[in-house]
PDB file of C-alpha atoms in Angstrom:
ATOM      1  CA  MET A1211     -21.164 -54.687 -13.470  1.00 94.00           C
ATOM      2  CA  TYR A1212     -20.704 -50.976 -12.377  1.00 96.00           C
ATOM      3  CA  LYS A1213     -19.114 -49.570  -9.367  1.00 96.00           C
ATOM      4  CA  ILE A1214     -20.620 -46.158  -8.298  1.00 96.00           C
ATOM      5  CA  THR A1215     -19.226 -43.910  -6.243  1.00 95.00           C
ATOM      6  CA  PHE A1216     -21.475 -40.901  -4.820  1.00 94.00           C
ATOM      7  CA  PHE A1217     -21.853 -38.486  -1.655  1.00 92.00           C
ATOM      8  CA  ASN A1218     -24.844 -39.325   0.435  1.00 89.00           C
ATOM      9  CA  GLN A1219     -25.616 -37.070   3.450  1.00 87.00           C
ATOM     10  CA  GLY A1220     -22.322 -36.313   4.186  1.00 86.00           C
ATOM     11  CA  GLN A1221     -20.309 -39.869   3.437  1.00 89.00           C
ATOM     12  CA  VAL A1222     -18.987 -41.188   0.114  1.00 91.00           C
ATOM     13  CA  TYR A1223     -20.877 -44.513  -0.858  1.00 92.00           C
ATOM     14  CA  GLU A1224     -19.192 -47.111  -3.045  1.00 93.00           C
ATOM     15  CA  LEU A1225     -21.531 -49.637  -4.130  1.00 93.00           C
ATOM     16  CA  PHE A1226     -21.914 -52.170  -7.326  1.00 94.00           C
ATOM     17  CA  CYS A1227     -24.840 -52.778  -9.595  1.00 95.00           C
ATOM     18  CA  GLY A1228     -25.835 -54.355 -12.730  1.00 95.00           C
ATOM     19  CA  LYS A1229     -27.446 -51.216 -14.716  1.00 96.00           C
ATOM     20  CA  VAL A1230     -26.678 -47.296 -14.905  1.00 96.00           C
ATOM     21  CA  HIS A1231     -28.279 -45.062 -17.375  1.00 93.00           C
ATOM     22  CA  GLY A1232     -29.769 -41.227 -17.266  1.00 91.00           C
ATOM     23  CA  SER A1233     -32.798 -41.138 -15.294  1.00 87.00           C
ATOM     24  CA  GLU A1234     -36.130 -40.574 -17.012  1.00 87.00           C
ATOM     25  CA  LEU A1235     -37.364 -39.166 -13.849  1.00 84.00           C
ATOM     26  CA  ALA A1236     -35.746 -35.742 -14.444  1.00 84.00           C
ATOM     27  CA  TYR A1237     -32.709 -34.295 -16.250  1.00 88.00           C
ATOM     28  CA  GLY A1238     -29.868 -34.369 -13.948  1.00 90.00           C
ATOM     29  CA  PHE A1239     -30.308 -37.788 -12.253  1.00 94.00           C
ATOM     30  CA  ILE A1240     -28.700 -41.077 -12.862  1.00 94.00           C
ATOM     31  CA  GLU A1241     -30.657 -44.168 -12.596  1.00 95.00           C
ATOM     32  CA  ILE A1242     -28.849 -47.352 -11.207  1.00 95.00           C
ATOM     33  CA  SER A1243     -30.789 -50.700 -10.723  1.00 94.00           C
ATOM     34  CA  GLU A1244     -29.957 -54.136  -9.756  1.00 94.00           C
ATOM     35  CA  LEU A1245     -27.768 -53.553  -6.750  1.00 92.00           C
ATOM     36  CA  ILE A1246     -25.058 -56.390  -6.090  1.00 89.00           C
ATOM     37  CA  PHE A1247     -24.198 -57.135  -2.589  1.00 84.00           C
ATOM     38  CA  ASP A1248     -22.338 -59.966  -1.062  1.00 78.00           C
ATOM     39  CA  ASP A1249     -24.142 -63.232  -1.173  1.00 72.00           C
ATOM     40  CA  GLY A1250     -23.369 -63.888   2.630  1.00 64.00           C
ATOM     41  CA  ASP A1251     -21.732 -67.244   2.012  1.00 66.00           C
ATOM     42  CA  SER A1252     -18.411 -66.307   3.643  1.00 65.00           C
ATOM     43  CA  VAL A1253     -17.874 -66.967   7.541  1.00 67.00           C
ATOM     44  CA  VAL A1254     -16.449 -63.329   7.937  1.00 70.00           C
ATOM     45  CA  ILE A1255     -19.310 -60.688   7.570  1.00 74.00           C
ATOM     46  CA  ASP A1256     -18.773 -57.048   6.484  1.00 76.00           C
ATOM     47  CA  PRO A1257     -20.455 -54.874   8.887  1.00 82.00           C
ATOM     48  CA  THR A1258     -20.184 -51.992   6.208  1.00 82.00           C
ATOM     49  CA  GLU A1259     -21.605 -54.479   3.258  1.00 83.00           C
ATOM     50  CA  GLU A1260     -24.450 -55.709   5.843  1.00 84.00           C
ATOM     51  CA  ARG A1261     -25.296 -52.076   6.947  1.00 86.00           C
ATOM     52  CA  MET A1262     -25.786 -51.084   3.120  1.00 87.00           C
ATOM     53  CA  ARG A1263     -27.578 -54.309   2.203  1.00 86.00           C
ATOM     54  CA  GLU A1264     -30.308 -53.517   5.294  1.00 88.00           C
ATOM     55  CA  GLU A1265     -30.164 -49.747   4.266  1.00 88.00           C
ATOM     56  CA  PHE A1266     -31.144 -50.594   0.692  1.00 88.00           C
ATOM     57  CA  ALA A1267     -33.034 -53.650   1.053  1.00 88.00           C
ATOM     58  CA  ASP A1268     -36.283 -52.783  -0.679  1.00 91.00           C
ATOM     59  CA  VAL A1269     -34.466 -50.566  -3.061  1.00 92.00           C
ATOM     60  CA  GLU A1270     -35.088 -51.672  -6.985  1.00 93.00           C
ATOM     61  CA  VAL A1271     -34.060 -48.488  -8.686  1.00 94.00           C
ATOM     62  CA  MET A1272     -31.731 -45.603  -7.372  1.00 93.00           C
ATOM     63  CA  HIS A1273     -32.127 -41.694  -8.742  1.00 94.00           C
ATOM     64  CA  LEU A1274     -29.094 -40.065  -7.737  1.00 94.00           C
ATOM     65  CA  PRO A1275     -28.461 -36.506  -8.624  1.00 94.00           C
ATOM     66  CA  ALA A1276     -25.679 -36.171 -11.071  1.00 93.00           C
ATOM     67  CA  HIS A1277     -24.037 -33.565  -8.896  1.00 92.00           C
ATOM     68  CA  ALA A1278     -23.616 -36.233  -5.822  1.00 93.00           C
ATOM     69  CA  VAL A1279     -22.058 -38.815  -8.654  1.00 95.00           C
ATOM     70  CA  VAL A1280     -18.099 -38.829  -8.172  1.00 94.00           C
ATOM     71  CA  ARG A1281     -17.341 -41.648 -10.439  1.00 94.00           C
ATOM     72  CA  ILE A1282     -19.111 -44.637 -12.470  1.00 96.00           C
ATOM     73  CA  GLU A1283     -16.651 -47.369 -13.791  1.00 96.00           C
ATOM     74  CA  LYS A1284     -17.577 -50.542 -15.408  1.00 96.00           C
ATOM     75  CA  VAL A1285     -15.373 -53.448 -13.679  1.00 95.00           C
ATOM     76  CA  ARG A1286     -15.324 -57.099 -14.130  1.00 94.00           C
ATOM     77  CA  LYS A1287     -15.423 -58.096 -10.670  1.00 91.00           C
ATOM     78  CA  ARG A1288     -16.989 -56.969  -7.483  1.00 89.00           C
ATOM     79  CA  GLY A1289     -14.961 -55.360  -4.582  1.00 87.00           C
ATOM     80  CA  ASN A1290     -15.991 -54.477  -1.287  1.00 85.00           C
ATOM     81  CA  CYS A1291     -18.724 -51.725  -0.803  1.00 87.00           C
ATOM     82  CA  VAL A1292     -17.437 -49.001   0.967  1.00 87.00           C
ATOM     83  CA  ILE A1293     -18.935 -45.843   3.258  1.00 87.00           C
ATOM     84  CA  ARG A1294     -16.386 -43.144   3.981  1.00 86.00           C
ATOM     85  CA  ASP A1295     -16.796 -40.119   6.025  1.00 80.00           C
ATOM     86  CA  SER A1296     -16.196 -37.220   3.737  1.00 71.00           C
ATOM     87  CA  LYS A1297     -14.733 -35.030   6.181  1.00 72.00           C
ATOM     88  CA  SER A1298     -12.071 -37.475   7.408  1.00 64.00           C
ATOM     89  CA  GLY A1299      -9.162 -36.685   4.635  1.00 48.00           C
ATOM     90  CA  GLU A1300     -11.362 -37.505   1.427  1.00 53.00           C
ATOM     91  CA  LYS A1301     -10.551 -34.747  -0.815  1.00 48.00           C
ATOM     92  CA  VAL A1302     -13.508 -35.045  -3.464  1.00 50.00           C
ATOM     93  CA  THR A1303     -15.907 -31.996  -3.891  1.00 52.00           C
ATOM     94  CA  PRO A1304     -18.913 -32.260  -5.987  1.00 52.00           C
ATOM     95  CA  LEU A1305     -19.155 -29.609  -8.558  1.00 53.00           C
ATOM     96  CA  PRO A1306     -22.418 -27.999  -9.967  1.00 56.00           C
ATOM     97  CA  VAL A1307     -24.028 -29.208 -12.877  1.00 57.00           C
ATOM     98  CA  GLY A1308     -25.711 -26.385 -15.111  1.00 60.00           C
ATOM     99  CA  ALA A1309     -28.613 -27.010 -17.560  1.00 59.00           C
ATOM    100  CA  PRO A1310     -27.749 -27.965 -21.138  1.00 61.00           C
ATOM    101  CA  ARG A1311     -27.438 -24.737 -23.245  1.00 61.00           C
ATOM    102  CA  LYS A1312     -29.121 -24.636 -26.402  1.00 65.00           C
ATOM    103  CA  ARG A1313     -27.386 -24.728 -29.864  1.00 64.00           C
ATOM    104  CA  SER A1314     -28.030 -21.424 -32.187  1.00 59.00           C
TER     105      SER A1314
END
């Protein structure tokens, strides 16, 4: 299981998925699939998790631009999905990614 942290429209998302690899769609994209959300068995419902579940309800595979991805972590157990406003004190800045250099 992987924890993915990425920028999306001025916010920082953290979500969990089963598979991560380089996208075959185009160079510079990361492909994530098998999104993992809470099964909803608990009495308390996390509104952020519910919002993400609705936002990504019909998504089978996501292709994220590599420059939007902050971190990819392989984790043993799932934590909480999070959406943070990147302007409220978060000091993470995406850096541009250049094209691969040709070897001489």
